[in-house]
CSV table of C-alpha atoms in Angstrom, one decimal:
chain,number,residue,atom,x,y,z
A,15,MET,CA,-86.8,12.9,-101.8
A,16,LYS,CA,-83.5,11.9,-103.4
A,17,LYS,CA,-82.3,8.4,-102.8
A,18,ILE,CA,-78.6,7.6,-101.9
A,19,VAL,CA,-76.6,4.6,-101.2
A,20,LEU,CA,-73.4,4.5,-99.4
A,21,LEU,CA,-71.0,1.4,-99.8
A,22,GLY,CA,-67.7,0.8,-98.3
A,23,ASP,CA,-65.4,-0.5,-95.6
A,24,SER,CA,-65.1,0.8,-92.1
A,25,ILE,CA,-64.1,4.3,-93.4
A,26,ARG,CA,-67.7,4.6,-94.7
A,27,MET,CA,-68.9,3.1,-91.4
A,28,GLY,CA,-67.2,6.2,-89.8
A,29,TYR,CA,-69.4,8.6,-91.4
A,30,ASP,CA,-72.5,6.8,-92.8
A,31,LYS,CA,-74.9,8.0,-90.2
A,32,TYR,CA,-73.4,11.5,-90.1
A,33,VAL,CA,-74.3,11.8,-93.8
A,34,LYS,CA,-77.7,10.2,-93.2
A,35,THR,CA,-78.4,12.7,-90.5
A,36,ALA,CA,-77.1,15.8,-92.6
A,37,LEU,CA,-79.5,14.9,-95.4
A,38,GLU,CA,-82.5,14.1,-93.4
A,39,GLY,CA,-85.6,15.5,-95.0
A,40,VAL,CA,-83.9,16.0,-98.5
A,41,ALA,CA,-82.8,12.3,-99.0
A,42,GLU,CA,-83.1,8.6,-98.0
A,43,VAL,CA,-79.7,7.4,-97.3
A,44,TYR,CA,-79.2,3.5,-97.4
A,45,TYR,CA,-76.1,1.5,-96.4
A,46,PRO,CA,-75.4,-2.1,-95.4
A,47,SER,CA,-75.3,-2.9,-91.8
A,48,VAL,CA,-71.8,-4.6,-92.3
A,49,ASN,CA,-68.4,-3.9,-93.4
A,50,CYS,CA,-68.3,-4.2,-97.2
A,51,LYS,CA,-64.6,-5.3,-96.9
A,52,PHE,CA,-62.5,-6.1,-100.1
A,53,THR,CA,-63.2,-6.1,-103.8
A,54,GLN,CA,-64.4,-9.9,-103.9
A,55,ASN,CA,-66.8,-9.2,-101.1
A,56,VAL,CA,-68.4,-6.2,-102.6
A,57,LEU,CA,-68.8,-7.8,-106.1
A,58,ARG,CA,-70.1,-10.9,-104.4
A,59,MET,CA,-72.6,-9.1,-102.1
A,60,LEU,CA,-73.8,-6.2,-104.0
A,61,GLY,CA,-76.9,-8.1,-105.3
A,62,SER,CA,-77.9,-9.2,-101.7
A,63,TRP,CA,-77.3,-5.9,-100.2
A,64,SER,CA,-79.3,-3.9,-103.1
A,65,ARG,CA,-82.3,-6.2,-102.5
A,66,GLU,CA,-83.1,-4.3,-99.1
A,67,TRP,CA,-83.3,-1.1,-101.3
A,68,PRO,CA,-85.3,0.5,-104.0
A,69,ALA,CA,-82.3,-0.2,-106.5
A,70,GLU,CA,-84.0,1.1,-109.6
A,71,GLU,CA,-84.8,4.3,-108.2
A,72,ILE,CA,-81.4,5.2,-106.4
A,73,ASP,CA,-80.0,8.7,-107.5
A,74,LEU,CA,-76.5,8.3,-106.4
A,75,VAL,CA,-74.2,5.6,-105.1
A,76,HIS,CA,-71.0,6.6,-103.3
A,77,TRP,CA,-68.4,3.8,-102.8
A,78,ASN,CA,-65.2,2.9,-101.6
A,79,VAL,CA,-63.2,-0.2,-101.5
A,80,GLY,CA,-59.4,-0.7,-101.1
A,81,GLY,CA,-58.3,-0.5,-97.5
A,82,TRP,CA,-58.8,-4.4,-97.1
A,83,ASP,CA,-57.2,-5.0,-100.6
A,84,LEU,CA,-54.1,-3.4,-99.8
A,85,LEU,CA,-53.6,-4.9,-96.4
A,86,HIS,CA,-50.5,-7.0,-96.1
A,87,LEU,CA,-50.9,-9.9,-93.9
A,88,ASP,CA,-48.5,-12.1,-95.7
A,89,GLU,CA,-46.0,-11.7,-98.6
A,90,ALA,CA,-48.2,-9.1,-100.5
A,91,ALA,CA,-51.1,-6.8,-100.5
A,92,LEU,CA,-54.4,-9.0,-100.6
A,93,SER,CA,-55.3,-7.9,-104.1
A,94,THR,CA,-52.6,-7.3,-106.6
A,95,PRO,CA,-52.7,-3.9,-108.2
A,96,GLU,CA,-53.8,-5.6,-111.6
A,97,TYR,CA,-56.6,-7.7,-109.9
A,98,TYR,CA,-57.7,-4.5,-108.0
A,99,GLY,CA,-58.0,-2.5,-111.0
A,100,TYR,CA,-59.9,-5.2,-112.7
A,101,MET,CA,-62.1,-5.8,-110.0
A,102,ILE,CA,-62.8,-2.0,-109.6
A,103,GLY,CA,-63.9,-1.9,-113.3
A,104,ARG,CA,-66.3,-5.0,-112.8
A,105,ILE,CA,-67.8,-3.3,-109.6
A,106,ASP,CA,-68.5,-0.3,-111.3
A,107,ARG,CA,-70.2,-2.1,-114.3
A,108,ARG,CA,-72.2,-4.2,-111.9
A,109,LEU,CA,-73.2,-0.9,-109.7
A,110,ARG,CA,-74.6,0.6,-113.0
A,111,GLU,CA,-76.6,-2.6,-113.8
A,112,ILE,CA,-78.0,-2.8,-110.4
A,113,PHE,CA,-78.6,1.0,-109.9
A,114,PRO,CA,-79.4,2.1,-113.6
A,115,LYS,CA,-80.5,5.6,-112.7
A,116,ALA,CA,-77.6,6.4,-110.3
A,117,LYS,CA,-74.8,8.9,-110.5
A,118,ILE,CA,-71.8,6.9,-109.3
A,119,VAL,CA,-69.1,8.4,-107.2
A,120,PHE,CA,-66.0,6.5,-106.0
A,121,ALA,CA,-64.1,7.7,-102.9
A,122,LEU,CA,-60.3,7.2,-102.7
A,123,THR,CA,-58.7,5.1,-100.0
A,124,ALA,CA,-57.8,7.0,-96.9
A,125,HIS,CA,-54.4,7.6,-95.5
A,126,VAL,CA,-53.1,5.4,-92.7
A,127,ASP,CA,-50.7,5.8,-89.9
A,128,GLU,CA,-48.0,3.5,-90.6
A,129,SER,CA,-46.3,3.5,-87.3
A,130,GLY,CA,-48.8,0.6,-86.1
A,131,ASN,CA,-47.7,-1.7,-89.0
A,132,THR,CA,-46.6,-5.2,-88.3
A,133,ALA,CA,-45.4,-8.0,-90.4
A,134,ASN,CA,-48.8,-9.5,-90.4
A,135,HIS,CA,-51.0,-6.4,-90.6
A,136,GLY,CA,-49.7,-3.4,-92.5
A,137,ARG,CA,-50.8,-0.8,-94.9
A,138,TYR,CA,-48.4,1.6,-96.7
A,139,ASN,CA,-49.3,5.1,-97.7
A,140,ALA,CA,-47.3,4.9,-101.0
A,141,GLU,CA,-49.3,1.8,-102.1
A,142,ILE,CA,-52.5,3.5,-101.0
A,143,GLU,CA,-51.7,6.2,-103.6
A,144,GLN,CA,-50.6,3.7,-106.1
A,145,TYR,CA,-53.9,1.8,-105.6
A,146,ASN,CA,-55.8,5.1,-105.7
A,147,GLN,CA,-54.4,5.8,-109.3
A,148,VAL,CA,-55.2,2.1,-110.3
A,149,ALA,CA,-58.8,2.8,-109.4
A,150,ILE,CA,-58.9,6.2,-110.9
A,151,ASP,CA,-57.5,4.7,-114.2
A,152,ALA,CA,-60.0,1.7,-114.2
A,153,LEU,CA,-62.9,4.1,-113.8
A,154,LYS,CA,-61.7,6.6,-116.3
A,155,GLN,CA,-63.6,5.3,-119.3
A,156,ASN,CA,-67.0,6.1,-117.6
A,157,ASP,CA,-68.4,9.2,-115.8
A,158,THR,CA,-67.7,8.0,-112.3
A,159,LEU,CA,-66.8,10.9,-110.2
A,160,ILE,CA,-63.8,10.7,-107.7
A,161,ASN,CA,-64.0,12.0,-104.3
A,162,ASP,CA,-60.5,12.6,-102.9
A,163,LEU,CA,-60.8,11.3,-99.4
A,164,ASN,CA,-57.2,10.7,-99.4
A,165,THR,CA,-56.1,14.3,-99.5
A,166,ILE,CA,-59.0,15.2,-96.9
A,167,SER,CA,-57.8,12.2,-94.6
A,168,LYS,CA,-54.3,13.6,-94.6
A,169,LEU,CA,-55.4,16.9,-93.3
A,170,ALA,CA,-57.6,15.2,-90.8
A,171,ALA,CA,-54.5,13.3,-89.7
A,172,GLU,CA,-52.6,16.4,-89.2
A,173,ARG,CA,-55.3,17.7,-87.2
A,174,GLY,CA,-55.2,14.8,-85.0
A,175,ALA,CA,-58.6,13.5,-86.0
A,176,MET,CA,-57.6,9.8,-86.2
A,177,SER,CA,-59.2,7.5,-83.8
A,178,ASP,CA,-56.7,4.8,-84.3
A,179,ARG,CA,-54.0,4.1,-87.0
A,180,THR,CA,-56.7,3.5,-89.8
A,181,HIS,CA,-59.9,5.2,-88.8
A,182,TYR,CA,-61.3,8.8,-88.5
A,183,SER,CA,-64.0,8.1,-86.1
A,184,THR,CA,-63.8,11.4,-84.2
A,185,ASP,CA,-65.9,14.5,-84.4
A,186,GLU,CA,-63.2,16.4,-86.5
A,187,GLY,CA,-62.8,13.1,-88.7
A,188,ARG,CA,-66.6,13.0,-89.3
A,189,ARG,CA,-66.8,16.8,-90.0
A,190,LEU,CA,-63.9,16.5,-92.7
A,191,LEU,CA,-64.5,13.1,-94.3
A,192,GLY,CA,-68.4,13.1,-93.7
A,193,GLY,CA,-68.5,16.7,-94.7
A,194,ALA,CA,-66.6,16.0,-98.1
A,195,VAL,CA,-69.1,13.2,-98.8
A,196,ILE,CA,-72.1,15.3,-97.9
A,197,ARG,CA,-70.8,18.3,-100.0
A,198,LEU,CA,-70.1,16.1,-103.1
A,199,ILE,CA,-73.7,14.4,-102.9
A,200,CYS,CA,-75.4,17.7,-102.5
A,201,GLU,CA,-73.7,19.4,-105.4
A,202,GLU,CA,-74.5,16.4,-107.7
A,203,LEU,CA,-78.3,16.1,-106.7
A,204,ASP,CA,-78.7,19.8,-106.1
A,205,ILE,CA,-80.0,19.4,-102.5
A,206,VAL,CA,-79.2,21.3,-99.2
A,207,PRO,CA,-77.9,19.5,-96.2
A,208,SER,CA,-78.7,20.4,-92.5
A,209,GLU,CA,-76.0,21.0,-89.9
A,210,VAL,CA,-75.5,18.0,-87.6
A,211,ASP,CA,-74.7,18.8,-84.0
A,212,LEU,CA,-71.7,16.8,-83.2
A,213,GLU,CA,-72.2,17.4,-79.5
A,214,THR,CA,-75.3,15.2,-79.5
A,215,PHE,CA,-74.7,13.0,-82.7
A,216,GLU,CA,-74.4,9.2,-82.2
A,217,PRO,CA,-72.8,7.2,-84.9
A,218,GLU,CA,-73.9,3.8,-85.7
A,219,ASN,CA,-73.3,1.2,-83.2
A,220,TYR,CA,-71.0,-1.0,-85.2
A,221,THR,CA,-69.1,-3.7,-83.2
A,222,VAL,CA,-65.2,-3.6,-83.0
A,223,GLU,CA,-65.4,-6.8,-84.8
A,224,GLU,CA,-67.4,-5.5,-87.6
A,225,ILE,CA,-65.3,-2.4,-87.9
A,226,GLY,CA,-62.0,-4.5,-88.1
A,227,SER,CA,-58.6,-3.0,-88.0
B,16,MET,CA,-55.6,-36.8,-79.1
B,17,LYS,CA,-54.7,-35.7,-82.7
B,18,LYS,CA,-56.0,-32.2,-83.7
B,19,VAL,CA,-57.6,-31.5,-86.8
B,20,VAL,CA,-58.8,-28.3,-88.6
B,21,LEU,CA,-61.6,-28.2,-91.3
B,22,LEU,CA,-61.6,-25.0,-93.4
B,23,GLY,CA,-64.0,-24.3,-96.1
B,24,ASP,CA,-67.3,-23.1,-97.8
B,25,SER,CA,-70.6,-24.5,-97.1
B,26,ILE,CA,-69.7,-27.9,-98.7
B,27,ARG,CA,-67.3,-28.1,-95.5
B,28,MET,CA,-70.4,-26.9,-93.4
B,29,GLY,CA,-72.3,-30.0,-94.8
B,30,TYR,CA,-69.9,-32.6,-93.1
B,31,ASP,CA,-68.0,-30.7,-90.4
B,32,LYS,CA,-70.0,-32.0,-87.4
B,33,TYR,CA,-70.1,-35.3,-88.9
B,34,VAL,CA,-66.3,-35.7,-89.2
B,35,LYS,CA,-66.1,-34.4,-85.7
B,36,ALA,CA,-68.7,-37.0,-84.3
B,37,ALA,CA,-66.7,-39.7,-86.1
B,38,LEU,CA,-63.5,-38.7,-84.6
B,39,GLU,CA,-64.7,-38.3,-81.0
B,40,GLY,CA,-62.2,-39.7,-78.8
B,41,VAL,CA,-59.4,-39.9,-81.2
B,42,ALA,CA,-59.1,-36.3,-82.5
B,43,GLU,CA,-60.3,-32.8,-81.7
B,44,VAL,CA,-61.8,-31.4,-84.7
B,45,TYR,CA,-61.8,-27.6,-85.1
B,46,TYR,CA,-63.7,-25.3,-87.7
B,47,PRO,CA,-64.9,-21.7,-87.9
B,48,PRO,CA,-68.7,-21.1,-87.0
B,49,VAL,CA,-68.8,-19.1,-90.4
B,50,ASN,CA,-68.7,-19.9,-94.0
B,51,CYS,CA,-65.1,-19.4,-95.3
B,52,LYS,CA,-66.3,-18.2,-98.6
B,53,PHE,CA,-63.8,-17.3,-101.2
B,54,THR,CA,-60.0,-17.1,-101.5
B,55,GLN,CA,-59.6,-13.3,-100.5
B,56,ASN,CA,-61.7,-14.1,-97.3
B,57,VAL,CA,-59.8,-17.3,-96.4
B,58,LEU,CA,-56.4,-15.4,-96.8
B,59,ARG,CA,-57.8,-12.5,-94.9
B,60,MET,CA,-59.5,-14.5,-91.9
B,61,ALA,CA,-57.7,-17.7,-91.5
B,62,LYS,CA,-55.5,-16.4,-88.6
B,63,ALA,CA,-58.5,-14.7,-87.1
B,64,TRP,CA,-60.4,-18.0,-86.9
B,65,LYS,CA,-57.5,-19.7,-85.3
B,66,VAL,CA,-57.3,-17.0,-82.6
B,67,ASP,CA,-61.0,-16.5,-82.1
B,68,GLY,CA,-61.6,-20.3,-82.0
B,69,GLY,CA,-58.9,-20.7,-79.4
B,70,TRP,CA,-57.3,-23.5,-81.6
B,71,PRO,CA,-53.9,-24.7,-80.4
B,72,ASP,CA,-50.8,-24.4,-82.5
B,73,ASP,CA,-49.8,-28.0,-82.6
B,74,ILE,CA,-52.6,-29.0,-85.2
B,75,ASP,CA,-51.7,-32.2,-86.9
B,76,LEU,CA,-53.8,-32.0,-90.0
B,77,VAL,CA,-55.7,-29.1,-91.8
B,78,HIS,CA,-58.4,-30.2,-94.5
B,79,TRP,CA,-59.3,-27.3,-96.5
B,80,ASN,CA,-61.4,-26.3,-99.5
B,81,VAL,CA,-62.2,-23.0,-101.4
B,82,GLY,CA,-63.3,-22.3,-104.9
B,83,LEU,CA,-67.1,-22.7,-105.3
B,84,TRP,CA,-67.4,-18.6,-104.5
B,85,ASP,CA,-64.4,-18.0,-106.5
B,86,LEU,CA,-65.9,-19.6,-109.6
B,87,LEU,CA,-69.3,-18.2,-109.1
B,88,HIS,CA,-70.7,-15.9,-111.8
B,89,VAL,CA,-72.6,-13.0,-110.4
B,90,ASP,CA,-71.8,-10.8,-113.4
B,91,GLU,CA,-69.5,-11.1,-116.6
B,92,ALA,CA,-67.1,-13.8,-115.5
B,93,ALA,CA,-66.2,-16.0,-112.3
B,94,LEU,CA,-65.5,-13.8,-109.2
B,95,SER,CA,-61.9,-14.9,-109.3
B,96,THR,CA,-60.0,-15.1,-112.6
B,97,PRO,CA,-58.3,-18.6,-113.1
B,98,GLU,CA,-54.9,-16.9,-112.6
B,99,TYR,CA,-55.8,-15.0,-109.6
B,100,TYR,CA,-57.5,-18.3,-108.2
B,101,GLY,CA,-54.3,-20.4,-108.6
B,102,TYR,CA,-52.1,-17.4,-107.3
B,103,MET,CA,-54.3,-17.3,-104.0
B,104,ILE,CA,-54.3,-20.9,-103.6
B,105,GLY,CA,-50.6,-20.9,-103.3
B,106,ARG,CA,-50.6,-18.0,-101.2
B,107,ILE,CA,-53.2,-19.5,-98.8
B,108,ASP,CA,-51.2,-22.8,-98.7
B,109,ARG,CA,-48.1,-20.7,-97.6
B,110,LYS,CA,-50.0,-18.9,-95.0
B,111,LEU,CA,-51.7,-21.8,-93.5
B,112,ARG,CA,-48.3,-23.4,-93.2
B,113,GLU,CA,-47.3,-20.6,-91.1
B,114,ILE,CA,-50.2,-20.5,-88.9
B,115,PHE,CA,-50.2,-24.4,-88.4
B,116,PRO,CA,-46.5,-25.2,-88.7
B,117,LYS,CA,-46.8,-28.9,-87.6
B,118,ALA,CA,-49.5,-30.0,-89.8
B,119,LYS,CA,-50.1,-32.0,-92.8
B,120,PHE,CA,-52.2,-30.5,-95.3
B,121,VAL,CA,-55.3,-31.8,-97.5
B,122,PHE,CA,-56.8,-29.8,-100.1
B,123,ALA,CA,-60.3,-30.9,-101.1
B,124,LEU,CA,-61.5,-30.3,-104.9
B,125,ASN,CA,-64.6,-28.5,-105.7
B,126,THR,CA,-67.5,-30.5,-105.8
B,127,SER,CA,-70.0,-31.0,-108.7
B,128,VAL,CA,-73.2,-28.6,-109.1
B,129,ASN,CA,-76.5,-29.0,-110.8
B,130,GLU,CA,-76.4,-26.6,-113.7
B,131,ALA,CA,-80.0,-26.7,-114.0
B,132,GLY,CA,-80.5,-24.0,-111.5
B,133,ASN,CA,-78.2,-21.6,-113.1
B,134,GLY,CA,-79.5,-17.9,-114.0
B,135,GLY,CA,-80.3,-14.7,-112.2
B,136,ASN,CA,-76.7,-13.6,-111.7
B,137,HIS,CA,-76.0,-16.7,-110.0
B,138,SER,CA,-74.2,-19.5,-112.1
B,139,ARG,CA,-71.7,-22.2,-111.6
B,140,TYR,CA,-70.5,-24.6,-114.6
B,141,ASN,CA,-69.0,-28.1,-114.1
B,142,ALA,CA,-66.5,-27.5,-116.9
B,143,GLU,CA,-65.1,-24.5,-115.0
B,144,ILE,CA,-65.2,-26.3,-111.7
B,145,GLU,CA,-62.9,-28.9,-113.4
B,146,GLN,CA,-60.5,-26.3,-114.7
B,147,TYR,CA,-60.3,-24.6,-111.4
B,148,ASN,CA,-59.6,-27.8,-109.6
B,149,GLN,CA,-56.7,-28.4,-112.1
B,150,ILE,CA,-55.5,-25.0,-111.3
B,151,ALA,CA,-55.4,-25.7,-107.6
B,152,ILE,CA,-53.7,-29.0,-108.1
B,153,ASP,CA,-51.1,-27.2,-110.2
B,154,ALA,CA,-50.6,-24.4,-107.6
B,155,LEU,CA,-50.3,-27.0,-104.7
B,156,LYS,CA,-48.0,-29.4,-106.7
B,157,GLN,CA,-44.6,-27.9,-105.5
B,158,ASN,CA,-45.2,-29.0,-101.8
B,159,ASP,CA,-46.7,-32.0,-100.1
B,160,THR,CA,-50.3,-31.0,-99.9
B,161,LEU,CA,-52.6,-34.1,-100.2
B,162,ILE,CA,-55.6,-33.8,-102.7
B,163,ASN,CA,-58.9,-35.1,-101.7
B,164,ASP,CA,-60.8,-35.6,-104.8
B,165,LEU,CA,-64.4,-34.7,-103.5
B,166,ASN,CA,-65.2,-33.9,-107.2
B,167,THR,CA,-65.5,-37.3,-108.2
B,168,ILE,CA,-67.2,-38.4,-105.0
B,169,SER,CA,-69.7,-35.7,-105.2
B,170,LYS,CA,-70.6,-36.8,-108.8
B,171,LEU,CA,-71.3,-40.3,-107.4
B,172,ALA,CA,-73.5,-38.7,-104.6
B,173,ALA,CA,-75.4,-36.6,-107.2
B,174,GLU,CA,-76.1,-39.8,-109.1
B,175,ARG,CA,-77.4,-41.3,-106.0
B,176,GLY,CA,-79.9,-38.3,-105.6
B,177,ALA,CA,-77.8,-37.1,-102.6
B,178,MET,CA,-77.9,-33.3,-103.5
B,179,SER,CA,-80.0,-31.2,-101.0
B,180,ASP,CA,-80.2,-28.4,-103.7
B,181,ARG,CA,-78.3,-27.5,-106.8
B,182,THR,CA,-75.0,-27.0,-104.9
B,183,HIS,CA,-75.1,-29.0,-101.6
B,184,TYR,CA,-74.7,-32.5,-100.3
B,185,SER,CA,-76.5,-31.9,-96.9
B,186,THR,CA,-78.3,-35.1,-96.8
B,187,ASP,CA,-77.5,-38.5,-95.1
B,188,GLU,CA,-76.2,-40.1,-98.2
B,189,GLY,CA,-74.2,-36.9,-99.1
B,190,ARG,CA,-72.6,-36.8,-95.5
B,191,ARG,CA,-72.0,-40.6,-95.7
B,192,LEU,CA,-70.0,-40.1,-99.1
B,193,LEU,CA,-68.5,-36.6,-98.8
B,194,GLY,CA,-67.9,-36.7,-95.0
B,195,GLY,CA,-66.9,-40.5,-95.3
B,196,ALA,CA,-64.2,-39.5,-97.7
B,197,VAL,CA,-62.9,-36.7,-95.4
B,198,ILE,CA,-62.7,-39.0,-92.4
B,199,ARG,CA,-61.1,-41.8,-94.4
B,200,LEU,CA,-58.3,-39.5,-95.6
B,201,ILE,CA,-57.8,-37.9,-92.2
B,202,CYS,CA,-57.7,-41.3,-90.4
B,203,GLU,CA,-55.0,-42.8,-92.9
B,204,GLU,CA,-53.0,-39.8,-92.5
B,205,LEU,CA,-53.0,-39.6,-88.7
B,206,ASP,CA,-53.3,-43.3,-88.2
B,207,ILE,CA,-56.3,-43.1,-86.2
B,208,VAL,CA,-59.7,-45.1,-86.3
B,209,PRO,CA,-63.0,-43.3,-86.6
B,210,SER,CA,-66.4,-44.3,-84.8
B,211,GLU,CA,-69.5,-45.2,-86.8
B,212,VAL,CA,-72.0,-42.1,-86.8
B,213,ASP,CA,-75.6,-43.1,-86.5
B,214,LEU,CA,-77.1,-41.1,-89.2
B,215,GLU,CA,-80.7,-41.7,-87.8
B,216,THR,CA,-79.9,-39.6,-84.8
B,217,PHE,CA,-77.0,-37.3,-85.9
B,218,GLU,CA,-77.9,-33.6,-85.9
B,219,PRO,CA,-75.6,-31.4,-88.2
B,220,GLU,CA,-74.6,-27.9,-87.1
B,221,ASN,CA,-77.4,-25.5,-87.1
B,222,TYR,CA,-76.2,-23.1,-89.5
B,223,THR,CA,-78.5,-20.4,-90.9
B,224,VAL,CA,-79.6,-20.4,-94.4
B,225,GLU,CA,-77.9,-17.0,-94.9
B,226,GLU,CA,-74.6,-18.3,-93.6
B,227,ILE,CA,-74.7,-21.4,-95.8
B,228,GLY,CA,-75.4,-19.2,-99.0
B,229,SER,CA,-76.2,-20.7,-102.2
């Protein structure tokens, strides 16, 4: 059995159990029971989260962070682009320290519906693409793979698969975003997933508060 | 009745209920049921704490601290760079003034730690604490935020054996000194008179060890 860790914000929370179900029998899939939120939180909490898992034996870590960093609730995004890039590099190094055997995959920040933006709660797709490029550049020097969930989420949005202005917690959203995560993991670890029956599938029962907006 | 908000990390959690008890009858004291943690978290959550806690708009005074999580080393450096810390202190200050338009503001400096427990990807350094405190003072200089020097008081508390672990002052003497300094400053600013709290019978908030952190 391969061993996989999924880290990330509410976008990860939308597909984590779907991925776990698809890999049943071929991989153990671990993820925190909470929203990983923004870069400071990820770097701060990684050590605690990883204590619950066999960190030294993990084969692959799939992570994302950024939706909270680029949220505007005042005069600017929570993290400046410079600090975001700096923290992405630090988190990546810390992941390699904690999960020494693992391949590392970073998923780009997903597309949002800007029509729900307000002065105190806004995300902008142009900035999402900017921050995604900042992350790609910060990870360039090592062999972190990039999972382009931004492109996939745009396709999902076109197909009406958004559950609100930020999330893709619909059958089609899980099929597309979760499917892309499963595909990349399986290619990298040379394993074969099972089909998940979305008619009967039940996602993790996260509270609305934990998911955030 | 005056209205006071206390925000901050586990240092605040060590004295919040003590302050509330001392101000009973003269001020309503509000604080989040959680650890406010580091600067990104405070900026992100401040409005939600007010809304979720049902705090009124007409708060008279906000006493806040943040920094011990920012200057914690879990890897190659402190969680927040000095530059980012100063930038965020300024932003939080502006955000708090938007959320609490009537309030006076007091910022409490980061307290001293016992470095003997450092290691294992979990370290804080007193020299850096003083550096970050100076950065916060500089970031808040342009407006009328008052500074509560809990750093000096915490050193006195540490000398008197009032630390409950390498970071905290959750002892009777710790509460008397740090909580006392918070009460004194609030009362001076709001022109109110506190009551004596009987530490023999006083029960602090029942926070989990996980929520307090280390």
